[in-house]
CSV table of C-alpha atoms in Angstrom, one decimal:
chain,number,residue,atom,x,y,z
A,1,SER,CA,7.2,27.4,0.3
A,2,ALA,CA,8.3,27.0,3.8
A,3,VAL,CA,11.2,25.3,5.2
A,4,ILE,CA,11.2,24.3,9.0
A,5,SER,CA,14.2,23.4,11.3
A,6,GLN,CA,13.5,21.6,14.5
A,7,LYS,CA,15.9,20.9,17.5
A,8,PRO,CA,16.8,18.6,19.0
A,9,SER,CA,16.1,16.2,16.0
A,10,ARG,CA,16.5,13.5,18.4
A,11,ASP,CA,16.7,12.7,22.5
A,12,ILE,CA,17.0,10.2,25.0
A,13,CYS,CA,15.4,11.6,28.4
A,14,GLN,CA,14.1,10.2,31.6
A,15,ARG,CA,11.4,9.6,33.2
A,16,GLY,CA,9.7,12.7,35.0
A,17,THR,CA,12.1,15.2,33.4
A,18,SER,CA,10.6,17.8,30.4
A,19,LEU,CA,12.1,18.6,26.9
A,20,THR,CA,11.3,22.0,25.2
A,21,ILE,CA,11.0,21.3,21.0
A,22,GLN,CA,12.1,24.3,19.0
A,23,CYS,CA,10.6,24.8,15.5
A,24,GLN,CA,11.9,27.7,13.2
A,25,VAL,CA,10.4,28.6,9.9
A,26,ASP,CA,12.6,30.8,7.3
A,27,SER,CA,9.6,32.7,6.6
A,28,GLN,CA,6.6,34.8,9.0
A,29,VAL,CA,3.5,32.7,9.3
A,30,THR,CA,0.3,32.7,10.8
A,31,MET,CA,-0.3,29.9,12.2
A,32,MET,CA,2.1,26.9,13.2
A,33,PHE,CA,0.9,23.5,14.3
A,34,TRP,CA,2.3,20.8,16.9
A,35,TYR,CA,1.4,17.2,16.4
A,36,ARG,CA,2.3,13.7,17.5
A,37,GLN,CA,3.3,10.6,15.7
A,38,GLN,CA,3.7,7.8,18.2
A,39,PRO,CA,5.2,4.4,17.4
A,40,GLY,CA,3.3,2.4,14.3
A,41,GLN,CA,0.7,5.4,14.5
A,42,SER,CA,-0.2,8.3,11.6
A,43,LEU,CA,-0.2,12.0,13.1
A,44,THR,CA,-2.3,13.8,15.8
A,45,LEU,CA,-2.8,17.1,16.2
A,46,ILE,CA,-1.8,18.5,19.7
A,47,ALA,CA,-2.5,22.2,19.1
A,48,THR,CA,-2.2,25.4,16.8
A,49,ALA,CA,0.1,28.3,18.0
A,50,ASN,CA,-0.5,31.3,17.0
A,51,GLN,CA,1.7,34.5,17.3
A,52,GLY,CA,-0.1,37.2,20.0
A,53,SER,CA,-2.2,34.5,21.6
A,54,GLU,CA,-2.4,31.7,23.4
A,55,ALA,CA,-2.1,28.1,21.7
A,56,THR,CA,-5.3,26.2,21.0
A,57,TYR,CA,-5.2,22.7,22.1
A,58,GLU,CA,-7.0,19.9,20.8
A,59,SER,CA,-9.0,17.2,22.8
A,60,GLY,CA,-7.1,14.9,24.8
A,61,PHE,CA,-4.0,17.7,25.0
A,62,VAL,CA,-3.6,20.1,28.1
A,63,ILE,CA,-1.6,22.9,28.7
A,64,ASP,CA,-0.1,21.8,31.9
A,65,LYS,CA,1.7,18.5,30.0
A,66,PHE,CA,2.4,20.6,26.3
A,67,PRO,CA,3.1,24.5,27.2
A,68,ILE,CA,3.6,26.1,24.0
A,69,SER,CA,5.4,29.7,23.2
A,70,ARG,CA,5.0,31.6,19.9
A,71,PRO,CA,7.0,34.9,20.6
A,72,ASN,CA,7.3,35.8,16.9
A,73,LEU,CA,6.2,35.2,13.3
A,74,THR,CA,8.5,32.4,12.5
A,75,PHE,CA,9.4,30.2,16.0
A,76,SER,CA,7.1,28.2,18.2
A,77,THR,CA,8.4,25.7,21.1
A,78,LEU,CA,6.9,22.8,22.4
A,79,THR,CA,7.4,21.2,26.2
A,80,VAL,CA,6.9,17.9,26.8
A,81,SER,CA,6.4,18.1,30.6
A,82,ASN,CA,6.7,15.4,33.4
A,83,MET,CA,7.2,12.8,30.8
A,84,SER,CA,6.7,9.3,31.1
A,85,PRO,CA,7.7,6.5,28.2
A,86,GLU,CA,3.9,6.8,26.7
A,87,ASP,CA,5.1,10.3,25.2
A,88,SER,CA,7.9,8.7,23.2
A,89,SER,CA,6.9,10.0,20.0
A,90,ILE,CA,7.7,11.7,17.2
A,91,TYR,CA,7.0,15.5,17.1
A,92,LEU,CA,6.9,17.2,14.1
A,93,CYS,CA,5.5,20.7,13.9
A,94,SER,CA,4.2,22.2,10.2
A,95,VAL,CA,3.0,25.3,8.6
A,96,VAL,CA,1.0,26.7,6.4
A,97,SER,CA,2.5,28.3,3.5
A,98,GLY,CA,1.9,29.9,-0.4
A,99,GLY,CA,-1.8,29.2,0.1
A,100,GLU,CA,-2.6,25.9,1.3
A,101,THR,CA,0.1,23.5,1.1
A,102,GLN,CA,1.2,22.0,4.5
A,103,TYR,CA,4.9,22.0,5.1
A,104,PHE,CA,6.2,20.0,8.1
A,105,GLY,CA,9.8,20.1,10.3
A,106,PRO,CA,12.1,16.7,10.7
A,107,GLY,CA,10.9,15.8,13.4
A,108,THR,CA,12.0,15.3,16.7
A,109,ARG,CA,12.1,11.9,17.9
A,110,LEU,CA,11.9,11.7,21.7
A,111,LEU,CA,12.4,8.5,24.1
A,112,VAL,CA,11.7,8.7,27.4
A,113,LEU,CA,13.1,5.4,29.6
B,1,LYS,CA,-16.1,13.2,14.0
B,2,GLN,CA,-13.8,12.8,10.7
B,3,GLU,CA,-12.3,9.5,10.6
B,4,VAL,CA,-9.8,8.8,7.9
B,5,THR,CA,-8.9,5.3,6.6
B,6,GLN,CA,-6.3,4.3,4.3
B,7,ILE,CA,-6.0,0.9,2.6
B,8,PRO,CA,-3.9,-1.2,1.7
B,9,ALA,CA,-1.9,-0.7,4.9
B,10,ALA,CA,0.9,-1.9,3.2
B,11,LEU,CA,2.2,-2.7,-0.2
B,12,SER,CA,5.0,-4.5,-1.9
B,13,VAL,CA,5.5,-4.4,-5.7
B,14,PRO,CA,8.0,-5.0,-8.5
B,15,GLU,CA,9.3,-1.7,-10.2
B,16,GLY,CA,7.8,-0.5,-12.9
B,17,GLU,CA,3.9,-1.7,-12.2
B,18,ASN,CA,1.4,0.9,-11.9
B,19,LEU,CA,-0.3,1.0,-8.5
B,20,VAL,CA,-3.3,2.9,-6.4
B,21,LEU,CA,-3.5,3.7,-2.9
B,22,ASN,CA,-6.8,4.4,-1.2
B,23,CYS,CA,-8.0,7.1,1.1
B,24,SER,CA,-11.3,7.1,2.4
B,25,PHE,CA,-13.4,9.7,4.7
B,26,THR,CA,-16.4,9.6,6.9
B,27,ASP,CA,-17.4,13.5,6.4
B,28,SER,CA,-17.7,14.8,3.2
B,29,ALA,CA,-17.8,18.4,4.2
B,30,ILE,CA,-14.3,18.8,3.3
B,31,TYR,CA,-12.4,21.7,2.3
B,32,ASN,CA,-9.5,19.9,0.6
B,33,LEU,CA,-7.4,16.8,0.8
B,34,GLN,CA,-3.7,16.7,0.7
B,35,TRP,CA,-1.6,13.4,0.2
B,36,PHE,CA,2.1,13.2,1.9
B,37,ARG,CA,5.2,10.9,1.3
B,38,GLN,CA,6.9,10.2,4.6
B,39,ASP,CA,10.5,8.3,4.2
B,40,PRO,CA,12.1,6.8,7.5
B,41,GLY,CA,13.7,9.2,9.7
B,42,LYS,CA,12.7,12.8,8.1
B,43,GLY,CA,9.5,15.0,7.8
B,44,LEU,CA,6.5,14.7,5.8
B,45,THR,CA,6.8,15.8,2.0
B,46,SER,CA,3.3,17.4,0.4
B,47,LEU,CA,3.2,15.5,-2.8
B,48,LEU,CA,-0.8,16.8,-4.1
B,49,LEU,CA,-3.7,19.3,-2.4
B,50,ILE,CA,-6.8,19.0,-4.0
B,51,GLN,CA,-9.3,21.4,-3.7
B,52,SER,CA,-12.7,20.3,-2.5
B,53,SER,CA,-14.0,21.7,-5.6
B,54,GLN,CA,-11.7,20.0,-7.9
B,55,ARG,CA,-11.4,16.4,-9.0
B,56,GLU,CA,-8.1,15.5,-9.7
B,57,GLN,CA,-4.3,16.8,-9.8
B,58,THR,CA,-1.5,15.5,-11.2
B,59,SER,CA,2.4,15.7,-10.7
B,60,GLY,CA,4.8,14.0,-12.8
B,61,ARG,CA,3.8,10.5,-12.6
B,62,LEU,CA,1.5,11.1,-9.5
B,63,ASN,CA,-2.0,11.3,-9.8
B,64,ALA,CA,-4.7,12.0,-7.3
B,65,SER,CA,-8.3,12.0,-7.6
B,66,LEU,CA,-11.4,13.0,-5.0
B,67,ASP,CA,-15.0,11.9,-4.6
B,68,LYS,CA,-15.9,13.9,-2.4
B,69,SER,CA,-19.5,13.0,-2.1
B,70,SER,CA,-18.8,9.3,-1.5
B,71,GLY,CA,-15.4,10.1,0.7
B,72,ARG,CA,-12.9,8.9,-1.0
B,73,SER,CA,-9.7,9.6,-3.2
B,74,THR,CA,-6.9,7.6,-4.5
B,75,LEU,CA,-3.6,8.5,-5.2
B,76,TYR,CA,-2.2,6.9,-8.5
B,77,ILE,CA,1.6,6.1,-9.3
B,78,ALA,CA,2.9,5.2,-12.9
B,79,ALA,CA,5.7,3.2,-13.4
B,80,SER,CA,6.8,2.8,-9.9
B,81,GLN,CA,10.5,2.9,-8.9
B,82,PRO,CA,12.6,2.1,-5.8
B,83,GLY,CA,12.9,5.8,-5.0
B,84,ASP,CA,8.9,5.8,-4.4
B,85,SER,CA,8.9,3.7,-1.3
B,86,ALA,CA,8.1,5.4,1.3
B,87,THR,CA,4.8,5.9,3.8
B,88,TYR,CA,2.0,7.7,1.7
B,89,LEU,CA,-0.5,9.7,4.1
B,90,CYS,CA,-3.8,11.3,2.5
B,91,ALA,CA,-5.0,13.9,5.6
B,92,VAL,CA,-8.2,16.3,5.1
B,93,SER,CA,-9.2,19.3,6.2
B,94,SER,CA,-12.5,21.2,7.2
B,95,GLY,CA,-11.1,25.0,6.3
B,96,THR,CA,-9.5,25.5,9.5
B,97,TYR,CA,-5.8,24.6,8.2
B,98,LYS,CA,-6.2,21.5,10.6
B,99,TYR,CA,-5.5,18.4,9.1
B,100,ILE,CA,-6.8,14.5,9.9
B,101,PHE,CA,-4.7,12.8,8.9
B,102,GLY,CA,-4.8,8.8,7.7
B,103,THR,CA,-3.2,5.6,8.5
B,104,GLY,CA,-0.8,5.7,5.8
B,105,THR,CA,0.1,3.0,3.8
B,106,ARG,CA,3.6,1.5,3.5
B,107,LEU,CA,5.1,0.8,-0.2
B,108,LYS,CA,8.0,-0.8,-1.0
B,109,VAL,CA,9.1,-1.3,-4.8
B,110,LEU,CA,11.2,-4.1,-5.1
B,111,ALA,CA,13.9,-3.3,-7.7
């Protein structure tokens, strides 16, 4: 299994600013994933973050808006840049560990005013 | 493009009832399927994972079945309890560890 923590747990931000979300895992994992859950919606994959290489973004998501770092096998950050109210969502990181089971962090609740 | 749909969107049942949550997917070429539980203010918890070669998985009062050819999975919850109240999500993977999530079923079990 894997235990994942995220910081911050929630934040209220002003339009035009940026927020960096941290994800820490208690074990080394190859792949980490960042998801977004907009209000009342299901989860949508933003990107896959592999250590030692650039993140792979899904359709509709770009690096300029959501830059990702993966400096080691237990840590990743997602930055939400130049925020607008449409970026208000829950952002979750996840990993696959112990086979193929996916584990999720508690999420970061972001409100953009 | 894979699409995952869950029916019903919301369900309210009295305590003790057996219930079935449904999940359908448009592309049967999946690698595995997972059922998750999401509680308000918390992340997701994996409940059951079914490989594409499997027909069902069981954990306690939960049983998940998979019919890949018809693009369907069901989650059966026996003897429901108020603590089962949550949103249940199914997600399918094509083998790259990337999951496509369904729309979710919000379950409320009344005491």
